[in-house]
Amino acid sequence: MTVPYEAVRARREHTVVSADGTRLHAEEYGRADGPTVVLAHGWTCSTLFWAPVVRLLAADHRVVAYDQRGHGRSGVPATRAGYGTDVLADDLQAVLEAVVPDGEQAVLAGHSMGGMTIMAASGRAPVRDRTAAALLVSTGSAQLLGSTEVLPPRVRSKRLRRFFHRQLLVSRLPLGPVTPLSKAALSYGVLGTHPTREQAAFTARIVHACRASQRAAWGRVLAVLDLDRELAALTAPTAVLVGTADKLTPRSHAHRMAAALPQPVSLTELPGLGHMTPIEDAPAVERAIRALVAGYLSPAAAGAGGALDEPQPGYESGQEQQEPAKEEKSA
């Protein structure tokens, strides 16, 4: 495994206790005096997922990543009441209160279920007050089963597609050992059109480490997800990023979210990339975060009231396509 896909040594570790007593593991990297970025990973992942992005930001940012409950080194909920978007919001609030002092702010970035966590917490005053801007990466706010594209388009039965995709989310079957076949199957579902061997191996290492019981428990939450109201209440300046080959949260979700956000900053599409965009193109995610830090968390932005009056210019790259968030085009 080459350097981008190796774990980054934390400068500091935190144990954060959420509202229901669940203990959350958080790690802090980079400069203690840098602008703070808080990262929330997605379903079946862990803080390790963010290693390629953390490595790019740590030289001049204070980066905090935490394990969602039931994932990584965080605690497992004691009862079924410990699963749901409300408790994800509790957890994010607890983490922010622990790592972002009163009167200070951070840029939040959430991938997949991490983006849903940011949406779920949008109405919490302690979260809102600590959020300078947000990045929603490869995620959706509702109706996941009806849009998932893991089954090929030739399977046209809506009932069959919903049944298959629900079983994909809620199955308690273990994934088993990492083999060439299991890596190929996982790559097909969550990576883009041309993943590298290292991206496939890194993805399998992370996802296979998630316990089957936790994968299924959180899959049941995702199967009935409805955060449209919370998305509309996300008042922080927010950018959206998605891969055009994302089968789990296709780009139609990104367009819907960008249209519903009160303060959309940008909508970036990464051609040919799948659901695991921070693994597939960490520099693109880094650039999106840096743009939000520069626009809404830098000393200049803070002096202007913590935000710029206009969205920041788009990123120029041969591997990215960006458009104003309020413009619609066919998905």
PDB file of N, CA, C and O in Angstrom, residues 152-181:
ATOM      1  N   PRO A 152     -27.963  -3.310 -12.970  1.00  0.00           N
ATOM      2  CA  PRO A 152     -27.834  -2.678 -14.288  1.00  0.00           C
ATOM      3  C   PRO A 152     -29.176  -2.178 -14.812  1.00  0.00           C
ATOM      4  O   PRO A 152     -30.236  -2.694 -14.431  1.00  0.00           O
ATOM      5  N   PRO A 153     -29.160  -1.173 -15.702  1.00  0.00           N
ATOM      6  CA  PRO A 153     -30.403  -0.570 -16.206  1.00  0.00           C
ATOM      7  C   PRO A 153     -31.340  -1.550 -16.891  1.00  0.00           C
ATOM      8  O   PRO A 153     -32.548  -1.312 -16.943  1.00  0.00           O
ATOM      9  N   ARG A 154     -30.801  -2.655 -17.427  1.00  0.00           N
ATOM     10  CA  ARG A 154     -31.681  -3.600 -18.136  1.00  0.00           C
ATOM     11  C   ARG A 154     -32.679  -4.276 -17.203  1.00  0.00           C
ATOM     12  O   ARG A 154     -33.676  -4.842 -17.657  1.00  0.00           O
ATOM     13  N   VAL A 155     -32.413  -4.238 -15.883  1.00  0.00           N
ATOM     14  CA  VAL A 155     -33.392  -4.734 -14.909  1.00  0.00           C
ATOM     15  C   VAL A 155     -34.359  -3.582 -14.638  1.00  0.00           C
ATOM     16  O   VAL A 155     -34.075  -2.672 -13.875  1.00  0.00           O
ATOM     17  N   ARG A 156     -35.517  -3.615 -15.267  1.00  0.00           N
ATOM     18  CA  ARG A 156     -36.413  -2.455 -15.274  1.00  0.00           C
ATOM     19  C   ARG A 156     -37.508  -2.504 -14.214  1.00  0.00           C
ATOM     20  O   ARG A 156     -38.132  -1.478 -13.926  1.00  0.00           O
ATOM     21  N   SER A 157     -37.747  -3.650 -13.632  1.00  0.00           N
ATOM     22  CA  SER A 157     -38.812  -3.764 -12.638  1.00  0.00           C
ATOM     23  C   SER A 157     -38.481  -2.918 -11.405  1.00  0.00           C
ATOM     24  O   SER A 157     -37.490  -3.179 -10.708  1.00  0.00           O
ATOM     25  N   LYS A 158     -39.314  -1.924 -11.122  1.00  0.00           N
ATOM     26  CA  LYS A 158     -39.077  -1.072  -9.960  1.00  0.00           C
ATOM     27  C   LYS A 158     -39.172  -1.874  -8.664  1.00  0.00           C
ATOM     28  O   LYS A 158     -38.411  -1.648  -7.721  1.00  0.00           O
ATOM     29  N   ARG A 159     -40.130  -2.813  -8.614  1.00  0.00           N
ATOM     30  CA  ARG A 159     -40.289  -3.615  -7.405  1.00  0.00           C
ATOM     31  C   ARG A 159     -39.055  -4.467  -7.165  1.00  0.00           C
ATOM     32  O   ARG A 159     -38.554  -4.553  -6.031  1.00  0.00           O
ATOM     33  N   LEU A 160     -38.531  -5.087  -8.220  1.00  0.00           N
ATOM     34  CA  LEU A 160     -37.341  -5.923  -8.080  1.00  0.00           C
ATOM     35  C   LEU A 160     -36.134  -5.083  -7.697  1.00  0.00           C
ATOM     36  O   LEU A 160     -35.331  -5.481  -6.849  1.00  0.00           O
ATOM     37  N   ARG A 161     -36.013  -3.903  -8.292  1.00  0.00           N
ATOM     38  CA  ARG A 161     -34.872  -3.045  -7.992  1.00  0.00           C
ATOM     39  C   ARG A 161     -34.905  -2.599  -6.529  1.00  0.00           C
ATOM     40  O   ARG A 161     -33.888  -2.628  -5.835  1.00  0.00           O
ATOM     41  N   ARG A 162     -36.071  -2.210  -6.052  1.00  0.00           N
ATOM     42  CA  ARG A 162     -36.179  -1.775  -4.661  1.00  0.00           C
ATOM     43  C   ARG A 162     -35.877  -2.932  -3.706  1.00  0.00           C
ATOM     44  O   ARG A 162     -35.189  -2.761  -2.696  1.00  0.00           O
ATOM     45  N   PHE A 163     -36.397  -4.119  -4.020  1.00  0.00           N
ATOM     46  CA  PHE A 163     -36.156  -5.278  -3.163  1.00  0.00           C
ATOM     47  C   PHE A 163     -34.666  -5.603  -3.114  1.00  0.00           C
ATOM     48  O   PHE A 163     -34.098  -5.808  -2.027  1.00  0.00           O
ATOM     49  N   PHE A 164     -34.015  -5.649  -4.260  1.00  0.00           N
ATOM     50  CA  PHE A 164     -32.589  -5.989  -4.305  1.00  0.00           C
ATOM     51  C   PHE A 164     -31.761  -4.963  -3.553  1.00  0.00           C
ATOM     52  O   PHE A 164     -30.881  -5.318  -2.755  1.00  0.00           O
ATOM     53  N   HIS A 165     -32.047  -3.694  -3.796  1.00  0.00           N
ATOM     54  CA  HIS A 165     -31.242  -2.659  -3.166  1.00  0.00           C
ATOM     55  C   HIS A 165     -31.493  -2.594  -1.655  1.00  0.00           C
ATOM     56  O   HIS A 165     -30.575  -2.282  -0.882  1.00  0.00           O
ATOM     57  N   ARG A 166     -32.723  -2.901  -1.233  1.00  0.00           N
ATOM     58  CA  ARG A 166     -32.970  -2.947   0.206  1.00  0.00           C
ATOM     59  C   ARG A 166     -32.201  -4.099   0.837  1.00  0.00           C
ATOM     60  O   ARG A 166     -31.611  -3.948   1.918  1.00  0.00           O
ATOM     61  N   GLN A 167     -32.191  -5.259   0.197  1.00  0.00           N
ATOM     62  CA  GLN A 167     -31.447  -6.389   0.730  1.00  0.00           C
ATOM     63  C   GLN A 167     -29.953  -6.088   0.790  1.00  0.00           C
ATOM     64  O   GLN A 167     -29.255  -6.521   1.708  1.00  0.00           O
ATOM     65  N   LEU A 168     -29.477  -5.319  -0.171  1.00  0.00           N
ATOM     66  CA  LEU A 168     -28.070  -4.917  -0.168  1.00  0.00           C
ATOM     67  C   LEU A 168     -27.755  -4.096   1.073  1.00  0.00           C
ATOM     68  O   LEU A 168     -26.681  -4.237   1.672  1.00  0.00           O
ATOM     69  N   LEU A 169     -28.697  -3.260   1.491  1.00  0.00           N
ATOM     70  CA  LEU A 169     -28.484  -2.412   2.660  1.00  0.00           C
ATOM     71  C   LEU A 169     -28.616  -3.178   3.975  1.00  0.00           C
ATOM     72  O   LEU A 169     -27.826  -2.969   4.903  1.00  0.00           O
ATOM     73  N   VAL A 170     -29.600  -4.037   4.084  1.00  0.00           N
ATOM     74  CA  VAL A 170     -29.947  -4.605   5.394  1.00  0.00           C
ATOM     75  C   VAL A 170     -29.380  -6.005   5.630  1.00  0.00           C
ATOM     76  O   VAL A 170     -29.566  -6.564   6.713  1.00  0.00           O
ATOM     77  N   SER A 171     -28.686  -6.578   4.671  1.00  0.00           N
ATOM     78  CA  SER A 171     -28.173  -7.935   4.835  1.00  0.00           C
ATOM     79  C   SER A 171     -27.203  -8.023   6.010  1.00  0.00           C
ATOM     80  O   SER A 171     -26.337  -7.167   6.196  1.00  0.00           O
ATOM     81  N   ARG A 172     -27.359  -9.075   6.820  1.00  0.00           N
ATOM     82  CA  ARG A 172     -26.454  -9.343   7.939  1.00  0.00           C
ATOM     83  C   ARG A 172     -25.386 -10.372   7.569  1.00  0.00           C
ATOM     84  O   ARG A 172     -24.592 -10.789   8.419  1.00  0.00           O
ATOM     85  N   LEU A 173     -25.352 -10.788   6.323  1.00  0.00           N
ATOM     86  CA  LEU A 173     -24.357 -11.773   5.915  1.00  0.00           C
ATOM     87  C   LEU A 173     -22.960 -11.164   5.989  1.00  0.00           C
ATOM     88  O   LEU A 173     -22.745 -10.028   5.557  1.00  0.00           O
ATOM     89  N   PRO A 174     -22.003 -11.892   6.527  1.00  0.00           N
ATOM     90  CA  PRO A 174     -20.635 -11.368   6.557  1.00  0.00           C
ATOM     91  C   PRO A 174     -20.067 -11.252   5.153  1.00  0.00           C
ATOM     92  O   PRO A 174     -20.410 -12.038   4.257  1.00  0.00           O
ATOM     93  N   LEU A 175     -19.200 -10.272   4.956  1.00  0.00           N
ATOM     94  CA  LEU A 175     -18.593 -10.096   3.642  1.00  0.00           C
ATOM     95  C   LEU A 175     -17.497 -11.119   3.386  1.00  0.00           C
ATOM     96  O   LEU A 175     -17.100 -11.343   2.249  1.00  0.00           O
ATOM     97  N   GLY A 176     -17.007 -11.737   4.472  1.00  0.00           N
ATOM     98  CA  GLY A 176     -15.976 -12.752   4.316  1.00  0.00           C
ATOM     99  C   GLY A 176     -14.606 -12.143   4.097  1.00  0.00           C
ATOM    100  O   GLY A 176     -14.403 -10.935   4.228  1.00  0.00           O
ATOM    101  N   PRO A 177     -13.634 -12.989   3.737  1.00  0.00           N
ATOM    102  CA  PRO A 177     -12.271 -12.488   3.543  1.00  0.00           C
ATOM    103  C   PRO A 177     -12.163 -11.627   2.282  1.00  0.00           C
ATOM    104  O   PRO A 177     -13.006 -11.703   1.382  1.00  0.00           O
ATOM    105  N   VAL A 178     -11.124 -10.810   2.260  1.00  0.00           N
ATOM    106  CA  VAL A 178     -10.850 -10.002   1.075  1.00  0.00           C
ATOM    107  C   VAL A 178     -10.173 -10.904   0.046  1.00  0.00           C
ATOM    108  O   VAL A 178      -9.075 -11.415   0.265  1.00  0.00           O
ATOM    109  N   THR A 179     -10.838 -11.128  -1.061  1.00  0.00           N
ATOM    110  CA  THR A 179     -10.319 -11.961  -2.146  1.00  0.00           C
ATOM    111  C   THR A 179     -10.414 -11.175  -3.443  1.00  0.00           C
ATOM    112  O   THR A 179     -11.101 -10.146  -3.508  1.00  0.00           O
ATOM    113  N   PRO A 180      -9.765 -11.625  -4.507  1.00  0.00           N
ATOM    114  CA  PRO A 180      -9.923 -10.932  -5.796  1.00  0.00           C
ATOM    115  C   PRO A 180     -11.388 -10.809  -6.223  1.00  0.00           C
ATOM    116  O   PRO A 180     -11.796  -9.775  -6.755  1.00  0.00           O
ATOM    117  N   LEU A 181     -12.196 -11.847  -5.955  1.00  0.00           N
ATOM    118  CA  LEU A 181     -13.606 -11.794  -6.338  1.00  0.00           C
ATOM    119  C   LEU A 181     -14.373 -10.780  -5.501  1.00  0.00           C
ATOM    120  O   LEU A 181     -15.167  -9.986  -6.028  1.00  0.00           O
TER     121      LEU A 181
END
